[in-house]
Structures are given as C-alpha cells and as structure tokens.
Amino acid sequence: MADTKAVQSVEGIVQEALPGAMFRVKLPDNTLALGHLSGKMRLYRIKIIPGDRVIIEFGPYDATRGRITRRL
C-alpha cells in the first residue's frame, strides 16, 4: 500500500477477535471485513477487544481485507 491515494480508510466496530492478531470488523454499510494489526500497533502492544471502534485501511484490490491502523 505504498500509493497513499489508493488507500481507503473506513471506521468500523470490531465484532470478533481471531487468532494471529486478526479481527472481524463490521463496517458502516453492515458488511464484515477481515483486518490485521498494523506494525506500530503490534510494536506498542495496543490491545483491541470486541466492541472497539477502529480505523481500517483497504488497498485498491480487495475491500474485504485490510489493516487496522488506529483504535478510537
């Protein structure tokens, strides 16, 4: 995701925590997306639990898998 113009950021709510720092996130249009933690969130050990509001970034190719970049 080097091209910042192609990245789409969306706010969502974490529905389920999965193994390997993966999370199922419910988006505003009621679809579910699979998100993994970004490197800085892993580095600083920011914890995410179901019910948290997060910002998830999607690449230009797949709108069902993204990277969680911020906990709100």
CHARMM-style PDB file with segment names, atoms N, HN, CA, C and O in Angstrom:
ATOM      1  N   MET     1       0.824  -1.175   0.000  1.00  0.00      PROA
ATOM      2  CA  MET     1       0.000   0.000   0.000  1.00  0.00      PROA
ATOM      3  C   MET     1       0.871   1.242   0.000  1.00  0.00      PROA
ATOM      4  O   MET     1       0.693   2.133   0.830  1.00  0.00      PROA
ATOM      5  N   ALA     2       1.788   1.297  -0.908  1.00  0.00      PROA
ATOM      6  HN  ALA     2       1.932   0.573  -1.582  1.00  0.00      PROA
ATOM      7  CA  ALA     2       2.704   2.413  -0.953  1.00  0.00      PROA
ATOM      8  C   ALA     2       2.049   3.660  -1.513  1.00  0.00      PROA
ATOM      9  O   ALA     2       2.405   4.770  -1.120  1.00  0.00      PROA
ATOM     10  N   ASP     3       1.102   3.503  -2.419  1.00  0.00      PROA
ATOM     11  HN  ASP     3       0.812   2.601  -2.738  1.00  0.00      PROA
ATOM     12  CA  ASP     3       0.435   4.652  -3.003  1.00  0.00      PROA
ATOM     13  C   ASP     3      -0.675   5.111  -2.064  1.00  0.00      PROA
ATOM     14  O   ASP     3      -1.693   4.434  -1.921  1.00  0.00      PROA
ATOM     15  N   THR     4      -0.475   6.271  -1.421  1.00  0.00      PROA
ATOM     16  HN  THR     4       0.352   6.820  -1.538  1.00  0.00      PROA
ATOM     17  CA  THR     4      -1.430   6.712  -0.400  1.00  0.00      PROA
ATOM     18  C   THR     4      -2.759   7.143  -0.997  1.00  0.00      PROA
ATOM     19  O   THR     4      -3.756   7.196  -0.277  1.00  0.00      PROA
ATOM     20  N   LYS     5      -2.808   7.451  -2.284  1.00  0.00      PROA
ATOM     21  HN  LYS     5      -1.998   7.407  -2.868  1.00  0.00      PROA
ATOM     22  CA  LYS     5      -4.071   7.839  -2.906  1.00  0.00      PROA
ATOM     23  C   LYS     5      -4.999   6.641  -3.089  1.00  0.00      PROA
ATOM     24  O   LYS     5      -6.218   6.802  -3.145  1.00  0.00      PROA
ATOM     25  N   ALA     6      -4.426   5.443  -3.183  1.00  0.00      PROA
ATOM     26  HN  ALA     6      -3.436   5.313  -3.138  1.00  0.00      PROA
ATOM     27  CA  ALA     6      -5.221   4.251  -3.423  1.00  0.00      PROA
ATOM     28  C   ALA     6      -5.762   3.652  -2.128  1.00  0.00      PROA
ATOM     29  O   ALA     6      -6.599   2.750  -2.174  1.00  0.00      PROA
ATOM     30  N   VAL     7      -5.300   4.136  -0.972  1.00  0.00      PROA
ATOM     31  HN  VAL     7      -4.621   4.869  -0.935  1.00  0.00      PROA
ATOM     32  CA  VAL     7      -5.733   3.588   0.315  1.00  0.00      PROA
ATOM     33  C   VAL     7      -7.031   4.245   0.734  1.00  0.00      PROA
ATOM     34  O   VAL     7      -7.158   5.469   0.691  1.00  0.00      PROA
ATOM     35  N   GLN     8      -7.998   3.432   1.141  1.00  0.00      PROA
ATOM     36  HN  GLN     8      -7.895   2.438   1.177  1.00  0.00      PROA
ATOM     37  CA  GLN     8      -9.288   3.936   1.592  1.00  0.00      PROA
ATOM     38  C   GLN     8      -9.422   3.632   3.077  1.00  0.00      PROA
ATOM     39  O   GLN     8      -9.318   2.473   3.480  1.00  0.00      PROA
ATOM     40  N   SER     9      -9.652   4.653   3.898  1.00  0.00      PROA
ATOM     41  HN  SER     9      -9.736   5.594   3.571  1.00  0.00      PROA
ATOM     42  CA  SER     9      -9.809   4.481   5.340  1.00  0.00      PROA
ATOM     43  C   SER     9     -11.281   4.518   5.706  1.00  0.00      PROA
ATOM     44  O   SER     9     -12.024   5.387   5.250  1.00  0.00      PROA
ATOM     45  N   VAL    10     -11.703   3.554   6.547  1.00  0.00      PROA
ATOM     46  HN  VAL    10     -11.100   2.848   6.918  1.00  0.00      PROA
ATOM     47  CA  VAL    10     -13.099   3.438   6.960  1.00  0.00      PROA
ATOM     48  C   VAL    10     -13.123   3.169   8.463  1.00  0.00      PROA
ATOM     49  O   VAL    10     -12.259   2.465   8.986  1.00  0.00      PROA
ATOM     50  N   GLU    11     -14.107   3.727   9.147  1.00  0.00      PROA
ATOM     51  HN  GLU    11     -14.809   4.299   8.721  1.00  0.00      PROA
ATOM     52  CA  GLU    11     -14.280   3.453  10.567  1.00  0.00      PROA
ATOM     53  C   GLU    11     -15.219   2.268  10.729  1.00  0.00      PROA
ATOM     54  O   GLU    11     -16.224   2.165  10.026  1.00  0.00      PROA
ATOM     55  N   GLY    12     -14.889   1.371  11.662  1.00  0.00      PROA
ATOM     56  HN  GLY    12     -14.072   1.455  12.233  1.00  0.00      PROA
ATOM     57  CA  GLY    12     -15.717   0.202  11.889  1.00  0.00      PROA
ATOM     58  C   GLY    12     -15.682  -0.223  13.345  1.00  0.00      PROA
ATOM     59  O   GLY    12     -14.976   0.370  14.162  1.00  0.00      PROA
ATOM     60  N   ILE    13     -16.448  -1.254  13.662  1.00  0.00      PROA
ATOM     61  HN  ILE    13     -17.021  -1.736  12.999  1.00  0.00      PROA
ATOM     62  CA  ILE    13     -16.531  -1.783  15.019  1.00  0.00      PROA
ATOM     63  C   ILE    13     -16.067  -3.237  14.997  1.00  0.00      PROA
ATOM     64  O   ILE    13     -16.519  -4.028  14.169  1.00  0.00      PROA
ATOM     65  N   VAL    14     -15.167  -3.580  15.906  1.00  0.00      PROA
ATOM     66  HN  VAL    14     -14.799  -2.937  16.579  1.00  0.00      PROA
ATOM     67  CA  VAL    14     -14.634  -4.942  15.987  1.00  0.00      PROA
ATOM     68  C   VAL    14     -15.736  -5.871  16.505  1.00  0.00      PROA
ATOM     69  O   VAL    14     -16.318  -5.625  17.561  1.00  0.00      PROA
ATOM     70  N   GLN    15     -16.013  -6.923  15.764  1.00  0.00      PROA
ATOM     71  HN  GLN    15     -15.540  -7.123  14.905  1.00  0.00      PROA
ATOM     72  CA  GLN    15     -17.036  -7.889  16.138  1.00  0.00      PROA
ATOM     73  C   GLN    15     -16.446  -9.122  16.812  1.00  0.00      PROA
ATOM     74  O   GLN    15     -17.035  -9.671  17.743  1.00  0.00      PROA
ATOM     75  N   GLU    16     -15.268  -9.558  16.332  1.00  0.00      PROA
ATOM     76  HN  GLU    16     -14.790  -9.112  15.575  1.00  0.00      PROA
ATOM     77  CA  GLU    16     -14.703 -10.822  16.804  1.00  0.00      PROA
ATOM     78  C   GLU    16     -13.186 -10.767  16.728  1.00  0.00      PROA
ATOM     79  O   GLU    16     -12.624 -10.260  15.758  1.00  0.00      PROA
ATOM     80  N   ALA    17     -12.531 -11.289  17.748  1.00  0.00      PROA
ATOM     81  HN  ALA    17     -12.989 -11.701  18.536  1.00  0.00      PROA
ATOM     82  CA  ALA    17     -11.076 -11.411  17.756  1.00  0.00      PROA
ATOM     83  C   ALA    17     -10.714 -12.820  17.299  1.00  0.00      PROA
ATOM     84  O   ALA    17     -11.233 -13.805  17.825  1.00  0.00      PROA
ATOM     85  N   LEU    18      -9.826 -12.907  16.321  1.00  0.00      PROA
ATOM     86  HN  LEU    18      -9.405 -12.107  15.893  1.00  0.00      PROA
ATOM     87  CA  LEU    18      -9.396 -14.182  15.759  1.00  0.00      PROA
ATOM     88  C   LEU    18      -7.923 -14.414  16.104  1.00  0.00      PROA
ATOM     89  O   LEU    18      -7.235 -13.473  16.499  1.00  0.00      PROA
ATOM     90  N   PRO    19      -7.430 -15.630  15.966  1.00  0.00      PROA
ATOM     91  CA  PRO    19      -6.011 -15.892  16.251  1.00  0.00      PROA
ATOM     92  C   PRO    19      -5.089 -15.145  15.301  1.00  0.00      PROA
ATOM     93  O   PRO    19      -5.456 -14.835  14.167  1.00  0.00      PROA
ATOM     94  N   GLY    20      -3.887 -14.863  15.782  1.00  0.00      PROA
ATOM     95  HN  GLY    20      -3.588 -15.115  16.703  1.00  0.00      PROA
ATOM     96  CA  GLY    20      -2.874 -14.233  14.946  1.00  0.00      PROA
ATOM     97  C   GLY    20      -3.085 -12.747  14.743  1.00  0.00      PROA
ATOM     98  O   GLY    20      -2.737 -12.218  13.688  1.00  0.00      PROA
ATOM     99  N   ALA    21      -3.647 -12.059  15.728  1.00  0.00      PROA
ATOM    100  HN  ALA    21      -3.930 -12.489  16.586  1.00  0.00      PROA
ATOM    101  CA  ALA    21      -3.892 -10.610  15.670  1.00  0.00      PROA
ATOM    102  C   ALA    21      -4.785 -10.234  14.489  1.00  0.00      PROA
ATOM    103  O   ALA    21      -4.597  -9.185  13.872  1.00  0.00      PROA
ATOM    104  N   MET    22      -5.753 -11.090  14.178  1.00  0.00      PROA
ATOM    105  HN  MET    22      -5.906 -11.942  14.679  1.00  0.00      PROA
ATOM    106  CA  MET    22      -6.733 -10.808  13.136  1.00  0.00      PROA
ATOM    107  C   MET    22      -8.066 -10.504  13.808  1.00  0.00      PROA
ATOM    108  O   MET    22      -8.366 -11.019  14.885  1.00  0.00      PROA
ATOM    109  N   PHE    23      -8.853  -9.667  13.160  1.00  0.00      PROA
ATOM    110  HN  PHE    23      -8.610  -9.249  12.285  1.00  0.00      PROA
ATOM    111  CA  PHE    23     -10.133  -9.253  13.729  1.00  0.00      PROA
ATOM    112  C   PHE    23     -11.176  -9.178  12.635  1.00  0.00      PROA
ATOM    113  O   PHE    23     -10.871  -8.838  11.492  1.00  0.00      PROA
ATOM    114  N   ARG    24     -12.418  -9.500  12.995  1.00  0.00      PROA
ATOM    115  HN  ARG    24     -12.666  -9.776  13.924  1.00  0.00      PROA
ATOM    116  CA  ARG    24     -13.536  -9.326  12.086  1.00  0.00      PROA
ATOM    117  C   ARG    24     -14.175  -7.988  12.439  1.00  0.00      PROA
ATOM    118  O   ARG    24     -14.593  -7.774  13.577  1.00  0.00      PROA
ATOM    119  N   VAL    25     -14.250  -7.084  11.456  1.00  0.00      PROA
ATOM    120  HN  VAL    25     -13.911  -7.257  10.532  1.00  0.00      PROA
ATOM    121  CA  VAL    25     -14.699  -5.714  11.677  1.00  0.00      PROA
ATOM    122  C   VAL    25     -15.979  -5.471  10.896  1.00  0.00      PROA
ATOM    123  O   VAL    25     -16.065  -5.790   9.710  1.00  0.00      PROA
ATOM    124  N   LYS    26     -16.980  -4.899  11.573  1.00  0.00      PROA
ATOM    125  HN  LYS    26     -16.911  -4.640  12.537  1.00  0.00      PROA
ATOM    126  CA  LYS    26     -18.241  -4.546  10.918  1.00  0.00      PROA
ATOM    127  C   LYS    26     -18.142  -3.107  10.438  1.00  0.00      PROA
ATOM    128  O   LYS    26     -17.866  -2.197  11.220  1.00  0.00      PROA
ATOM    129  N   LEU    27     -18.371  -2.912   9.150  1.00  0.00      PROA
ATOM    130  HN  LEU    27     -18.595  -3.651   8.515  1.00  0.00      PROA
ATOM    131  CA  LEU    27     -18.254  -1.596   8.527  1.00  0.00      PROA
ATOM    132  C   LEU    27     -19.598  -0.872   8.550  1.00  0.00      PROA
ATOM    133  O   LEU    27     -20.625  -1.497   8.815  1.00  0.00      PROA
ATOM    134  N   PRO    28     -19.611   0.434   8.278  1.00  0.00      PROA
ATOM    135  CA  PRO    28     -20.872   1.187   8.325  1.00  0.00      PROA
ATOM    136  C   PRO    28     -21.949   0.688   7.365  1.00  0.00      PROA
ATOM    137  O   PRO    28     -23.135   0.894   7.621  1.00  0.00      PROA
ATOM    138  N   ASP    29     -21.563   0.037   6.266  1.00  0.00      PROA
ATOM    139  HN  ASP    29     -20.600  -0.130   6.059  1.00  0.00      PROA
ATOM    140  CA  ASP    29     -22.559  -0.485   5.328  1.00  0.00      PROA
ATOM    141  C   ASP    29     -22.983  -1.918   5.686  1.00  0.00      PROA
ATOM    142  O   ASP    29     -23.515  -2.638   4.842  1.00  0.00      PROA
ATOM    143  N   ASN    30     -22.743  -2.328   6.946  1.00  0.00      PROA
ATOM    144  HN  ASN    30     -22.311  -1.743   7.632  1.00  0.00      PROA
ATOM    145  CA  ASN    30     -23.138  -3.631   7.503  1.00  0.00      PROA
ATOM    146  C   ASN    30     -22.465  -4.825   6.828  1.00  0.00      PROA
ATOM    147  O   ASN    30     -23.010  -5.928   6.866  1.00  0.00      PROA
ATOM    148  N   THR    31     -21.316  -4.643   6.221  1.00  0.00      PROA
ATOM    149  HN  THR    31     -20.873  -3.747   6.189  1.00  0.00      PROA
ATOM    150  CA  THR    31     -20.529  -5.754   5.702  1.00  0.00      PROA
ATOM    151  C   THR    31     -19.426  -6.070   6.704  1.00  0.00      PROA
ATOM    152  O   THR    31     -19.046  -5.218   7.508  1.00  0.00      PROA
ATOM    153  N   LEU    32     -18.920  -7.282   6.654  1.00  0.00      PROA
ATOM    154  HN  LEU    32     -19.228  -7.974   6.002  1.00  0.00      PROA
ATOM    155  CA  LEU    32     -17.835  -7.698   7.533  1.00  0.00      PROA
ATOM    156  C   LEU    32     -16.533  -7.735   6.745  1.00  0.00      PROA
ATOM    157  O   LEU    32     -16.495  -8.176   5.596  1.00  0.00      PROA
ATOM    158  N   ALA    33     -15.473  -7.266   7.380  1.00  0.00      PROA
ATOM    159  HN  ALA    33     -15.503  -6.907   8.313  1.00  0.00      PROA
ATOM    160  CA  ALA    33     -14.151  -7.272   6.764  1.00  0.00      PROA
ATOM    161  C   ALA    33     -13.179  -7.928   7.728  1.00  0.00      PROA
ATOM    162  O   ALA    33     -13.394  -7.915   8.940  1.00  0.00      PROA
ATOM    163  N   LEU    34     -12.122  -8.494   7.197  1.00  0.00      PROA
ATOM    164  HN  LEU    34     -11.947  -8.505   6.213  1.00  0.00      PROA
ATOM    165  CA  LEU    34     -11.076  -9.112   7.991  1.00  0.00      PROA
ATOM    166  C   LEU    34      -9.917  -8.128   8.086  1.00  0.00      PROA
ATOM    167  O   LEU    34      -9.410  -7.660   7.066  1.00  0.00      PROA
ATOM    168  N   GLY    35      -9.497  -7.814   9.310  1.00  0.00      PROA
ATOM    169  HN  GLY    35      -9.909  -8.194  10.138  1.00  0.00      PROA
ATOM    170  CA  GLY    35      -8.426  -6.843   9.490  1.00  0.00      PROA
ATOM    171  C   GLY    35      -7.317  -7.389  10.356  1.00  0.00      PROA
ATOM    172  O   GLY    35      -7.570  -8.141  11.298  1.00  0.00      PROA
ATOM    173  N   HSD    36      -6.074  -7.012  10.041  1.00  0.00      PROA
ATOM    174  HN  HSD    36      -5.868  -6.402   9.277  1.00  0.00      PROA
ATOM    175  CA  HSD    36      -4.941  -7.381  10.872  1.00  0.00      PROA
ATOM    176  C   HSD    36      -4.315  -6.107  11.437  1.00  0.00      PROA
ATOM    177  O   HSD    36      -4.493  -5.022  10.883  1.00  0.00      PROA
ATOM    178  N   LEU    37      -3.592  -6.245  12.529  1.00  0.00      PROA
ATOM    179  HN  LEU    37      -3.448  -7.126  12.979  1.00  0.00      PROA
ATOM    180  CA  LEU    37      -2.989  -5.086  13.173  1.00  0.00      PROA
ATOM    181  C   LEU    37      -1.815  -4.563  12.370  1.00  0.00      PROA
ATOM    182  O   LEU    37      -1.055  -5.337  11.787  1.00  0.00      PROA
ATOM    183  N   SER    38      -1.668  -3.249  12.340  1.00  0.00      PROA
ATOM    184  HN  SER    38      -2.285  -2.620  12.813  1.00  0.00      PROA
ATOM    185  CA  SER    38      -0.522  -2.652  11.671  1.00  0.00      PROA
ATOM    186  C   SER    38       0.719  -2.853  12.531  1.00  0.00      PROA
ATOM    187  O   SER    38       0.617  -3.226  13.700  1.00  0.00      PROA
ATOM    188  N   GLY    39       1.866  -2.610  11.963  1.00  0.00      PROA
ATOM    189  HN  GLY    39       1.948  -2.307  11.014  1.00  0.00      PROA
ATOM    190  CA  GLY    39       3.126  -2.851  12.658  1.00  0.00      PROA
ATOM    191  C   GLY    39       3.308  -2.006  13.900  1.00  0.00      PROA
ATOM    192  O   GLY    39       3.797  -2.505  14.913  1.00  0.00      PROA
ATOM    193  N   LYS    40       2.924  -0.723  13.850  1.00  0.00      PROA
ATOM    194  HN  LYS    40       2.527  -0.318  13.027  1.00  0.00      PROA
ATOM    195  CA  LYS    40       3.085   0.150  15.007  1.00  0.00      PROA
ATOM    196  C   LYS    40       2.173  -0.275  16.154  1.00  0.00      PROA
ATOM    197  O   LYS    40       2.544  -0.130  17.319  1.00  0.00      PROA
ATOM    198  N   MET    41       0.989  -0.796  15.845  1.00  0.00      PROA
ATOM    199  HN  MET    41       0.688  -0.913  14.898  1.00  0.00      PROA
ATOM    200  CA  MET    41       0.087  -1.245  16.897  1.00  0.00      PROA
ATOM    201  C   MET    41       0.637  -2.504  17.571  1.00  0.00      PROA
ATOM    202  O   MET    41       0.464  -2.694  18.775  1.00  0.00      PROA
ATOM    203  N   ARG    42       1.293  -3.354  16.799  1.00  0.00      PROA
ATOM    204  HN  ARG    42       1.434  -3.200  15.821  1.00  0.00      PROA
ATOM    205  CA  ARG    42       1.944  -4.527  17.392  1.00  0.00      PROA
ATOM    206  C   ARG    42       3.149  -4.105  18.226  1.00  0.00      PROA
ATOM    207  O   ARG    42       3.368  -4.633  19.316  1.00  0.00      PROA
ATOM    208  N   LEU    43       3.934  -3.148  17.710  1.00  0.00      PROA
ATOM    209  HN  LEU    43       3.756  -2.719  16.825  1.00  0.00      PROA
ATOM    210  CA  LEU    43       5.146  -2.695  18.382  1.00  0.00      PROA
ATOM    211  C   LEU    43       4.826  -2.092  19.746  1.00  0.00      PROA
ATOM    212  O   LEU    43       5.513  -2.380  20.726  1.00  0.00      PROA
ATOM    213  N   TYR    44       3.793  -1.262  19.818  1.00  0.00      PROA
ATOM    214  HN  TYR    44       3.235  -1.028  19.022  1.00  0.00      PROA
ATOM    215  CA  TYR    44       3.436  -0.608  21.071  1.00  0.00      PROA
ATOM    216  C   TYR    44       2.386  -1.388  21.865  1.00  0.00      PROA
ATOM    217  O   TYR    44       1.869  -0.888  22.864  1.00  0.00      PROA
ATOM    218  N   ARG    45       2.071  -2.603  21.429  1.00  0.00      PROA
ATOM    219  HN  ARG    45       2.491  -3.009  20.617  1.00  0.00      PROA
ATOM    220  CA  ARG    45       1.174  -3.527  22.120  1.00  0.00      PROA
ATOM    221  C   ARG    45      -0.170  -2.899  22.469  1.00  0.00      PROA
ATOM    222  O   ARG    45      -0.632  -2.982  23.607  1.00  0.00      PROA
ATOM    223  N   ILE    46      -0.783  -2.277  21.484  1.00  0.00      PROA
ATOM    224  HN  ILE    46      -0.408  -2.210  20.559  1.00  0.00      PROA
ATOM    225  CA  ILE    46      -2.112  -1.698  21.669  1.00  0.00      PROA
ATOM    226  C   ILE    46      -3.129  -2.820  21.588  1.00  0.00      PROA
ATOM    227  O   ILE    46      -3.205  -3.532  20.587  1.00  0.00      PROA
ATOM    228  N   LYS    47      -3.904  -2.971  22.637  1.00  0.00      PROA
ATOM    229  HN  LYS    47      -3.843  -2.392  23.450  1.00  0.00      PROA
ATOM    230  CA  LYS    47      -4.871  -4.060  22.728  1.00  0.00      PROA
ATOM    231  C   LYS    47      -6.192  -3.661  22.091  1.00  0.00      PROA
ATOM    232  O   LYS    47      -6.647  -2.527  22.239  1.00  0.00      PROA
ATOM    233  N   ILE    48      -6.792  -4.587  21.393  1.00  0.00      PROA
ATOM    234  HN  ILE    48      -6.422  -5.508  21.272  1.00  0.00      PROA
ATOM    235  CA  ILE    48      -8.098  -4.379  20.771  1.00  0.00      PROA
ATOM    236  C   ILE    48      -9.001  -5.520  21.208  1.00  0.00      PROA
ATOM    237  O   ILE    48      -8.618  -6.688  21.150  1.00  0.00      PROA
ATOM    238  N   ILE    49     -10.201  -5.169  21.646  1.00  0.00      PROA
ATOM    239  HN  ILE    49     -10.512  -4.219  21.693  1.00  0.00      PROA
ATOM    240  CA  ILE    49     -11.176  -6.163  22.069  1.00  0.00      PROA
ATOM    241  C   ILE    49     -12.466  -5.946  21.289  1.00  0.00      PROA
ATOM    242  O   ILE    49     -12.681  -4.855  20.759  1.00  0.00      PROA
ATOM    243  N   PRO    50     -13.330  -6.955  21.205  1.00  0.00      PROA
ATOM    244  CA  PRO    50     -14.608  -6.775  20.505  1.00  0.00      PROA
ATOM    245  C   PRO    50     -15.409  -5.626  21.116  1.00  0.00      PROA
ATOM    246  O   PRO    50     -15.513  -5.495  22.336  1.00  0.00      PROA
ATOM    247  N   GLY    51     -15.966  -4.807  20.242  1.00  0.00      PROA
ATOM    248  HN  GLY    51     -15.881  -4.913  19.252  1.00  0.00      PROA
ATOM    249  CA  GLY    51     -16.717  -3.633  20.655  1.00  0.00      PROA
ATOM    250  C   GLY    51     -15.952  -2.340  20.449  1.00  0.00      PROA
ATOM    251  O   GLY    51     -16.551  -1.265  20.493  1.00  0.00      PROA
ATOM    252  N   ASP    52     -14.640  -2.409  20.226  1.00  0.00      PROA
ATOM    253  HN  ASP    52     -14.153  -3.282  20.191  1.00  0.00      PROA
ATOM    254  CA  ASP    52     -13.833  -1.216  19.998  1.00  0.00      PROA
ATOM    255  C   ASP    52     -14.110  -0.629  18.617  1.00  0.00      PROA
ATOM    256  O   ASP    52     -14.346  -1.360  17.655  1.00  0.00      PROA
ATOM    257  N   ARG    53     -14.077   0.689  18.533  1.00  0.00      PROA
ATOM    258  HN  ARG    53     -13.885   1.283  19.314  1.00  0.00      PROA
ATOM    259  CA  ARG    53     -14.150   1.368  17.236  1.00  0.00      PROA
ATOM    260  C   ARG    53     -12.729   1.511  16.713  1.00  0.00      PROA
ATOM    261  O   ARG    53     -11.830   1.913  17.452  1.00  0.00      PROA
ATOM    262  N   VAL    54     -12.522   1.184  15.443  1.00  0.00      PROA
ATOM    263  HN  VAL    54     -13.252   0.857  14.843  1.00  0.00      PROA
ATOM    264  CA  VAL    54     -11.192   1.221  14.846  1.00  0.00      PROA
ATOM    265  C   VAL    54     -11.273   1.864  13.460  1.00  0.00      PROA
ATOM    266  O   VAL    54     -12.344   1.957  12.860  1.00  0.00      PROA
ATOM    267  N   ILE    55     -10.126   2.299  12.977  1.00  0.00      PROA
ATOM    268  HN  ILE    55      -9.256   2.223  13.465  1.00  0.00      PROA
ATOM    269  CA  ILE    55      -9.997   2.747  11.591  1.00  0.00      PROA
ATOM    270  C   ILE    55      -9.249   1.660  10.843  1.00  0.00      PROA
ATOM    271  O   ILE    55      -8.172   1.233  11.261  1.00  0.00      PROA
ATOM    272  N   ILE    56      -9.820   1.217   9.742  1.00  0.00      PROA
ATOM    273  HN  ILE    56     -10.694   1.563   9.402  1.00  0.00      PROA
ATOM    274  CA  ILE    56      -9.231   0.142   8.942  1.00  0.00      PROA
ATOM    275  C   ILE    56      -8.963   0.691   7.543  1.00  0.00      PROA
ATOM    276  O   ILE    56      -9.808   1.378   6.968  1.00  0.00      PROA
ATOM    277  N   GLU    57      -7.793   0.388   7.003  1.00  0.00      PROA
ATOM    278  HN  GLU    57      -7.107  -0.170   7.470  1.00  0.00      PROA
ATOM    279  CA  GLU    57      -7.393   0.849   5.668  1.00  0.00      PROA
ATOM    280  C   GLU    57      -7.469  -0.311   4.692  1.00  0.00      PROA
ATOM    281  O   GLU    57      -7.017  -1.419   4.980  1.00  0.00      PROA
ATOM    282  N   PHE    58      -8.047  -0.037   3.535  1.00  0.00      PROA
ATOM    283  HN  PHE    58      -8.414   0.863   3.301  1.00  0.00      PROA
ATOM    284  CA  PHE    58      -8.168  -1.031   2.474  1.00  0.00      PROA
ATOM    285  C   PHE    58      -7.310  -0.619   1.298  1.00  0.00      PROA
ATOM    286  O   PHE    58      -7.184   0.566   0.989  1.00  0.00      PROA
ATOM    287  N   GLY    59      -6.726  -1.601   0.648  1.00  0.00      PROA
ATOM    288  HN  GLY    59      -6.829  -2.564   0.899  1.00  0.00      PROA
ATOM    289  CA  GLY    59      -5.961  -1.357  -0.559  1.00  0.00      PROA
ATOM    290  C   GLY    59      -6.880  -1.239  -1.759  1.00  0.00      PROA
ATOM    291  O   GLY    59      -8.097  -1.369  -1.623  1.00  0.00      PROA
ATOM    292  N   PRO    60      -6.323  -0.999  -2.913  1.00  0.00      PROA
ATOM    293  CA  PRO    60      -7.149  -0.812  -4.104  1.00  0.00      PROA
ATOM    294  C   PRO    60      -7.724  -2.100  -4.688  1.00  0.00      PROA
ATOM    295  O   PRO    60      -8.591  -2.044  -5.560  1.00  0.00      PROA
ATOM    296  N   TYR    61      -7.257  -3.260  -4.222  1.00  0.00      PROA
ATOM    297  HN  TYR    61      -6.553  -3.306  -3.514  1.00  0.00      PROA
ATOM    298  CA  TYR    61      -7.637  -4.517  -4.868  1.00  0.00      PROA
ATOM    299  C   TYR    61      -8.693  -5.316  -4.131  1.00  0.00      PROA
ATOM    300  O   TYR    61      -9.539  -5.941  -4.770  1.00  0.00      PROA
ATOM    301  N   ASP    62      -8.670  -5.315  -2.801  1.00  0.00      PROA
ATOM    302  HN  ASP    62      -7.982  -4.808  -2.282  1.00  0.00      PROA
ATOM    303  CA  ASP    62      -9.569  -6.164  -2.030  1.00  0.00      PROA
ATOM    304  C   ASP    62     -10.214  -5.346  -0.915  1.00  0.00      PROA
ATOM    305  O   ASP    62      -9.523  -4.858  -0.021  1.00  0.00      PROA
ATOM    306  N   ALA    63     -11.531  -5.197  -0.966  1.00  0.00      PROA
ATOM    307  HN  ALA    63     -12.093  -5.593  -1.692  1.00  0.00      PROA
ATOM    308  CA  ALA    63     -12.251  -4.410   0.027  1.00  0.00      PROA
ATOM    309  C   ALA    63     -12.750  -5.253   1.187  1.00  0.00      PROA
ATOM    310  O   ALA    63     -13.512  -4.761   2.019  1.00  0.00      PROA
ATOM    311  N   THR    64     -12.336  -6.522   1.262  1.00  0.00      PROA
ATOM    312  HN  THR    64     -11.717  -6.922   0.586  1.00  0.00      PROA
ATOM    313  CA  THR    64     -12.768  -7.365   2.372  1.00  0.00      PROA
ATOM    314  C   THR    64     -11.635  -7.650   3.349  1.00  0.00      PROA
ATOM    315  O   THR    64     -11.873  -8.221   4.413  1.00  0.00      PROA
ATOM    316  N   ARG    65     -10.412  -7.264   3.009  1.00  0.00      PROA
ATOM    317  HN  ARG    65     -10.219  -6.801   2.144  1.00  0.00      PROA
ATOM    318  CA  ARG    65      -9.261  -7.468   3.886  1.00  0.00      PROA
ATOM    319  C   ARG    65      -8.515  -6.152   4.013  1.00  0.00      PROA
ATOM    320  O   ARG    65      -8.259  -5.470   3.020  1.00  0.00      PROA
ATOM    321  N   GLY    66      -8.169  -5.802   5.253  1.00  0.00      PROA
ATOM    322  HN  GLY    66      -8.377  -6.356   6.059  1.00  0.00      PROA
ATOM    323  CA  GLY    66      -7.490  -4.531   5.445  1.00  0.00      PROA
ATOM    324  C   GLY    66      -6.567  -4.541   6.652  1.00  0.00      PROA
ATOM    325  O   GLY    66      -6.349  -5.572   7.288  1.00  0.00      PROA
ATOM    326  N   ARG    67      -6.028  -3.356   6.949  1.00  0.00      PROA
ATOM    327  HN  ARG    67      -6.205  -2.519   6.433  1.00  0.00      PROA
ATOM    328  CA  ARG    67      -5.082  -3.191   8.038  1.00  0.00      PROA
ATOM    329  C   ARG    67      -5.670  -2.226   9.054  1.00  0.00      PROA
ATOM    330  O   ARG    67      -6.082  -1.122   8.697  1.00  0.00      PROA
ATOM    331  N   ILE    68      -5.712  -2.633  10.320  1.00  0.00      PROA
ATOM    332  HN  ILE    68      -5.377  -3.530  10.610  1.00  0.00      PROA
ATOM    333  CA  ILE    68      -6.223  -1.777  11.384  1.00  0.00      PROA
ATOM    334  C   ILE    68      -5.093  -0.855  11.799  1.00  0.00      PROA
ATOM    335  O   ILE    68      -4.039  -1.316  12.240  1.00  0.00      PROA
ATOM    336  N   THR    69      -5.310   0.460  11.657  1.00  0.00      PROA
ATOM    337  HN  THR    69      -6.166   0.834  11.298  1.00  0.00      PROA
ATOM    338  CA  THR    69      -4.262   1.426  11.914  1.00  0.00      PROA
ATOM    339  C   THR    69      -4.486   2.259  13.163  1.00  0.00      PROA
ATOM    340  O   THR    69      -3.539   2.853  13.678  1.00  0.00      PROA
ATOM    341  N   ARG    70      -5.708   2.319  13.663  1.00  0.00      PROA
ATOM    342  HN  ARG    70      -6.478   1.837  13.245  1.00  0.00      PROA
ATOM    343  CA  ARG    70      -5.971   3.166  14.822  1.00  0.00      PROA
ATOM    344  C   ARG    70      -7.146   2.643  15.623  1.00  0.00      PROA
ATOM    345  O   ARG    70      -8.123   2.152  15.056  1.00  0.00      PROA
ATOM    346  N   ARG    71      -7.054   2.749  16.940  1.00  0.00      PROA
ATOM    347  HN  ARG    71      -6.261   3.148  17.400  1.00  0.00      PROA
ATOM    348  CA  ARG    71      -8.152   2.415  17.845  1.00  0.00      PROA
ATOM    349  C   ARG    71      -8.741   3.722  18.334  1.00  0.00      PROA
ATOM    350  O   ARG    71      -8.015   4.590  18.817  1.00  0.00      PROA
ATOM    351  N   LEU    72     -10.059   3.871  18.212  1.00  0.00      PROA
ATOM    352  HN  LEU    72     -10.649   3.166  17.820  1.00  0.00      PROA
ATOM    353  CA  LEU    72     -10.704   5.129  18.597  1.00  0.00      PROA
ATOM    354  C   LEU    72     -11.301   5.048  19.980  1.00  0.00      PROA
ATOM    355  OT1 LEU    72     -11.883   6.021  20.459  1.00  0.00      PROA
TER     356      LEU     72
END
